[in-house]
Amino acid sequence: MRNTNRVGLIAAGCALLATACSSTPAKPDARPPPGDSGLDRAISRTGEGLTDAALSPLNDLNLRRTPIPPLLEALSSPYEAVSPKTCETIARQVTALTFILGPDSDAEAPPEDRLDQKAGDTAADAALGEVASTLSGFIPYRSLVRQATGASAHEKKLREAYETGMRRRAYLKGLGAMLECEPPAAPISRNVITKRPPKIEYRRAQGAG
């Protein structure tokens, strides 16, 4: 029953992909660029993630672990002092953290994917998830193995390191805002006032006491 559900999930993703592709207008100027269609995305994403999916059981055995980035591992507190306390120093540290953590919440959102691209990603994720789940299923008492090998403990440290990095970046941007720094040393404001509003004058009505 479990395998039937998995196969059904992948089939549904493929069906969604086929539907999205067939619903795309056939106009020459509406066709996606070469290598940018939903099918291309599915093939590319599956190929790129296949190695990680196949090696996922090694994570449970603690034989293959994602290393903690040195910059995050060196952070003892997100509120460490910044020296020298300049916009240049803050910008440099924020940029280094963003390279590891990815875009912050104040960054401009990327353009939304088309329906066929989303379907391609869904089909690829379903296929990779099936590979990882099937191979990990060969490990008996998986949860106990993860605890015994230290895999769970390492994942906790990795997650805590990234959370500390995110808090550090937020602290740095707050400090940069206090110093009136420009992004990336301060948050990106989407409501920048480029012109001062006219001054409101409250005048007493004629004849008023």
CSV table of C-alpha atoms in Angstrom, one decimal:
chain,number,residue,atom,x,y,z
A,1,MET,CA,0.0,0.0,0.0
A,2,ARG,CA,2.9,2.3,0.9
A,3,ASN,CA,4.6,1.7,-2.5
A,4,THR,CA,1.3,2.3,-4.3
A,5,ASN,CA,0.9,5.7,-2.6
A,6,ARG,CA,4.5,6.7,-3.6
A,7,VAL,CA,4.0,5.6,-7.2
A,8,GLY,CA,0.8,7.5,-7.3
A,9,LEU,CA,2.5,10.7,-6.0
A,10,ILE,CA,5.1,10.5,-8.7
A,11,ALA,CA,2.5,9.8,-11.4
A,12,ALA,CA,0.5,12.8,-10.2
A,13,GLY,CA,3.5,15.0,-10.5
A,14,CYS,CA,4.2,13.8,-14.0
A,15,ALA,CA,0.6,14.2,-15.0
A,16,LEU,CA,0.6,17.8,-13.7
A,17,LEU,CA,3.8,18.4,-15.6
A,18,ALA,CA,2.2,17.0,-18.8
A,19,THR,CA,-0.9,19.1,-18.3
A,20,ALA,CA,1.0,22.3,-17.7
A,21,CYS,CA,3.1,21.7,-20.8
A,22,SER,CA,0.1,21.0,-23.0
A,23,SER,CA,-1.7,24.1,-21.7
A,24,THR,CA,1.1,26.4,-22.7
A,25,PRO,CA,0.1,28.5,-25.8
A,26,ALA,CA,1.8,27.4,-29.0
A,27,LYS,CA,2.7,30.9,-30.0
A,28,PRO,CA,6.4,31.2,-31.0
A,29,ASP,CA,6.9,34.2,-28.7
A,30,ALA,CA,5.3,32.4,-25.8
A,31,ARG,CA,7.5,29.4,-25.8
A,32,PRO,CA,10.0,29.1,-22.9
A,33,PRO,CA,13.7,29.5,-23.8
A,34,PRO,CA,15.7,26.3,-24.5
A,35,GLY,CA,16.4,24.5,-21.2
A,36,ASP,CA,13.8,26.5,-19.3
A,37,SER,CA,10.7,24.3,-19.8
A,38,GLY,CA,9.1,22.3,-17.0
A,39,LEU,CA,10.4,19.1,-18.5
A,40,ASP,CA,13.9,20.5,-18.6
A,41,ARG,CA,13.6,21.6,-15.0
A,42,ALA,CA,12.4,18.1,-13.9
A,43,ILE,CA,15.3,16.4,-15.7
A,44,SER,CA,17.9,18.8,-14.5
A,45,ARG,CA,16.7,18.9,-10.9
A,46,THR,CA,16.5,15.1,-10.7
A,47,GLY,CA,19.9,14.7,-12.1
A,48,GLU,CA,21.5,17.2,-9.8
A,49,GLY,CA,19.8,15.7,-6.7
A,50,LEU,CA,20.1,12.0,-7.5
A,51,THR,CA,23.6,11.6,-5.9
A,52,ASP,CA,22.4,13.2,-2.6
A,53,ALA,CA,19.3,11.1,-2.6
A,54,ALA,CA,21.2,7.9,-3.3
A,55,LEU,CA,23.7,8.7,-0.5
A,56,SER,CA,21.1,9.7,2.1
A,57,PRO,CA,21.5,6.4,4.1
A,58,LEU,CA,25.0,7.5,4.8
A,59,ASN,CA,23.7,10.5,6.7
A,60,ASP,CA,21.8,8.1,9.0
A,61,LEU,CA,25.1,6.1,9.6
A,62,ASN,CA,27.0,9.4,10.2
A,63,LEU,CA,29.3,8.5,7.4
A,64,ARG,CA,28.4,11.5,5.4
A,65,ARG,CA,27.5,14.7,7.1
A,66,THR,CA,26.9,18.3,6.0
A,67,PRO,CA,29.8,20.3,7.5
A,68,ILE,CA,29.0,23.4,9.5
A,69,PRO,CA,30.4,26.5,7.7
A,70,PRO,CA,33.5,27.8,9.5
A,71,LEU,CA,32.0,31.3,9.7
A,72,LEU,CA,28.9,30.0,11.6
A,73,GLU,CA,30.9,27.6,13.7
A,74,ALA,CA,33.0,30.5,14.9
A,75,LEU,CA,30.0,32.5,16.1
A,76,SER,CA,29.6,32.1,19.9
A,77,SER,CA,26.8,34.7,20.1
A,78,PRO,CA,24.8,36.6,17.5
A,79,TYR,CA,25.5,39.8,19.5
A,80,GLU,CA,29.3,39.8,19.3
A,81,ALA,CA,30.8,43.2,19.1
A,82,VAL,CA,31.6,44.7,15.7
A,83,SER,CA,35.0,46.2,15.4
A,84,PRO,CA,35.5,48.7,13.9
A,85,LYS,CA,31.8,49.7,14.1
A,86,THR,CA,31.6,51.1,10.6
A,87,CYS,CA,29.1,50.6,7.7
A,88,GLU,CA,31.9,49.0,5.6
A,89,THR,CA,32.6,46.3,8.3
A,90,ILE,CA,28.9,45.6,8.8
A,91,ALA,CA,28.3,45.3,5.1
A,92,ARG,CA,31.2,42.9,4.7
A,93,GLN,CA,29.9,40.7,7.5
A,94,VAL,CA,26.3,40.7,6.2
A,95,THR,CA,27.4,39.8,2.7
A,96,ALA,CA,29.5,36.9,4.0
A,97,LEU,CA,26.5,35.6,6.0
A,98,THR,CA,24.1,36.0,3.1
A,99,PHE,CA,26.4,33.9,0.9
A,100,ILE,CA,25.9,31.1,3.4
A,101,LEU,CA,22.3,31.6,4.5
A,102,GLY,CA,20.8,32.8,1.3
A,103,PRO,CA,18.7,35.9,0.7
A,104,ASP,CA,17.2,37.7,3.7
A,105,SER,CA,13.5,38.4,4.1
A,106,ASP,CA,13.9,42.0,3.0
A,107,ALA,CA,15.4,41.0,-0.3
A,108,GLU,CA,13.4,41.4,-3.5
A,109,ALA,CA,11.4,38.2,-4.2
A,110,PRO,CA,12.5,36.3,-7.4
A,111,PRO,CA,10.1,36.2,-10.3
A,112,GLU,CA,7.4,33.5,-9.8
A,113,ASP,CA,7.9,30.3,-11.8
A,114,ARG,CA,5.5,29.3,-14.5
A,115,LEU,CA,3.0,26.5,-13.9
A,116,ASP,CA,5.1,24.0,-16.0
A,117,GLN,CA,8.2,24.9,-14.1
A,118,LYS,CA,6.5,24.3,-10.7
A,119,ALA,CA,5.2,21.0,-12.0
A,120,GLY,CA,8.7,20.0,-13.1
A,121,ASP,CA,10.1,20.8,-9.6
A,122,THR,CA,7.2,18.8,-8.0
A,123,ALA,CA,7.9,15.8,-10.1
A,124,ALA,CA,11.6,15.9,-9.5
A,125,ASP,CA,11.2,16.3,-5.7
A,126,ALA,CA,8.8,13.4,-5.6
A,127,ALA,CA,11.2,11.2,-7.5
A,128,LEU,CA,14.2,12.1,-5.4
A,129,GLY,CA,12.1,11.7,-2.2
A,130,GLU,CA,11.1,8.2,-3.3
A,131,VAL,CA,14.8,7.3,-3.9
A,132,ALA,CA,15.9,8.6,-0.6
A,133,SER,CA,13.0,7.0,1.3
A,134,THR,CA,13.4,3.6,-0.4
A,135,LEU,CA,17.1,3.4,0.3
A,136,SER,CA,16.8,4.7,3.9
A,137,GLY,CA,14.1,2.0,4.4
A,138,PHE,CA,16.8,-0.7,4.2
A,139,ILE,CA,18.2,0.5,7.5
A,140,PRO,CA,16.4,-1.3,10.4
A,141,TYR,CA,15.5,0.8,13.5
A,142,ARG,CA,16.5,3.9,11.6
A,143,SER,CA,15.8,6.4,14.5
A,144,LEU,CA,17.9,4.4,16.9
A,145,VAL,CA,20.7,4.1,14.4
A,146,ARG,CA,20.7,7.9,13.9
A,147,GLN,CA,21.0,8.5,17.7
A,148,ALA,CA,23.7,5.9,18.1
A,149,THR,CA,25.8,7.2,15.3
A,150,GLY,CA,25.4,10.9,16.3
A,151,ALA,CA,23.6,11.9,13.1
A,152,SER,CA,20.7,13.5,15.0
A,153,ALA,CA,23.1,15.4,17.3
A,154,HIS,CA,25.0,16.7,14.3
A,155,GLU,CA,21.8,17.8,12.5
A,156,LYS,CA,20.8,19.7,15.7
A,157,LYS,CA,24.2,21.5,15.8
A,158,LEU,CA,23.9,22.4,12.1
A,159,ARG,CA,20.4,23.8,12.6
A,160,GLU,CA,21.5,25.8,15.6
A,161,ALA,CA,24.5,27.2,13.8
A,162,TYR,CA,22.3,28.4,10.9
A,163,GLU,CA,19.8,29.9,13.4
A,164,THR,CA,22.6,31.8,15.1
A,165,GLY,CA,23.8,33.0,11.8
A,166,MET,CA,20.4,34.4,10.9
A,167,ARG,CA,20.1,36.2,14.3
A,168,ARG,CA,23.6,37.6,13.7
A,169,ARG,CA,22.6,39.0,10.3
A,170,ALA,CA,19.5,40.6,11.8
A,171,TYR,CA,21.5,42.1,14.6
A,172,LEU,CA,24.1,43.5,12.2
A,173,LYS,CA,21.4,45.1,10.0
A,174,GLY,CA,19.7,46.6,13.0
A,175,LEU,CA,23.1,48.1,14.0
A,176,GLY,CA,23.6,49.3,10.5
A,177,ALA,CA,20.2,51.0,10.5
A,178,MET,CA,21.1,52.9,13.7
A,179,LEU,CA,24.3,54.1,12.0
A,180,GLU,CA,22.2,55.1,8.9
A,181,CYS,CA,24.1,52.7,6.7
A,182,GLU,CA,23.0,51.7,3.2
A,183,PRO,CA,22.1,48.2,2.3
A,184,PRO,CA,23.4,45.5,2.6
A,185,ALA,CA,24.6,46.9,6.0
A,186,ALA,CA,21.0,47.9,6.8
A,187,PRO,CA,17.6,46.4,5.8
A,188,ILE,CA,16.2,47.2,2.4
A,189,SER,CA,13.2,49.6,2.7
A,190,ARG,CA,10.4,49.2,0.2
A,191,ASN,CA,8.7,52.4,1.4
A,192,VAL,CA,11.4,54.9,0.8
A,193,ILE,CA,10.1,58.5,0.9
A,194,THR,CA,11.9,60.4,-1.9
A,195,LYS,CA,10.0,63.7,-1.4
A,196,ARG,CA,8.9,65.3,1.8
A,197,PRO,CA,5.2,65.8,2.1
A,198,PRO,CA,3.9,69.4,2.2
A,199,LYS,CA,3.8,70.9,5.6
A,200,ILE,CA,0.4,71.1,7.1
A,201,GLU,CA,-0.6,74.4,8.6
A,202,TYR,CA,-3.4,74.7,11.0
A,203,ARG,CA,-5.0,78.1,10.7
A,204,ARG,CA,-7.7,79.6,12.8
A,205,ALA,CA,-11.0,80.1,10.9
A,206,GLN,CA,-12.0,83.7,10.4
A,207,GLY,CA,-14.3,85.0,13.1
A,208,ALA,CA,-13.3,82.4,15.5
A,209,GLY,CA,-12.7,83.5,19.1
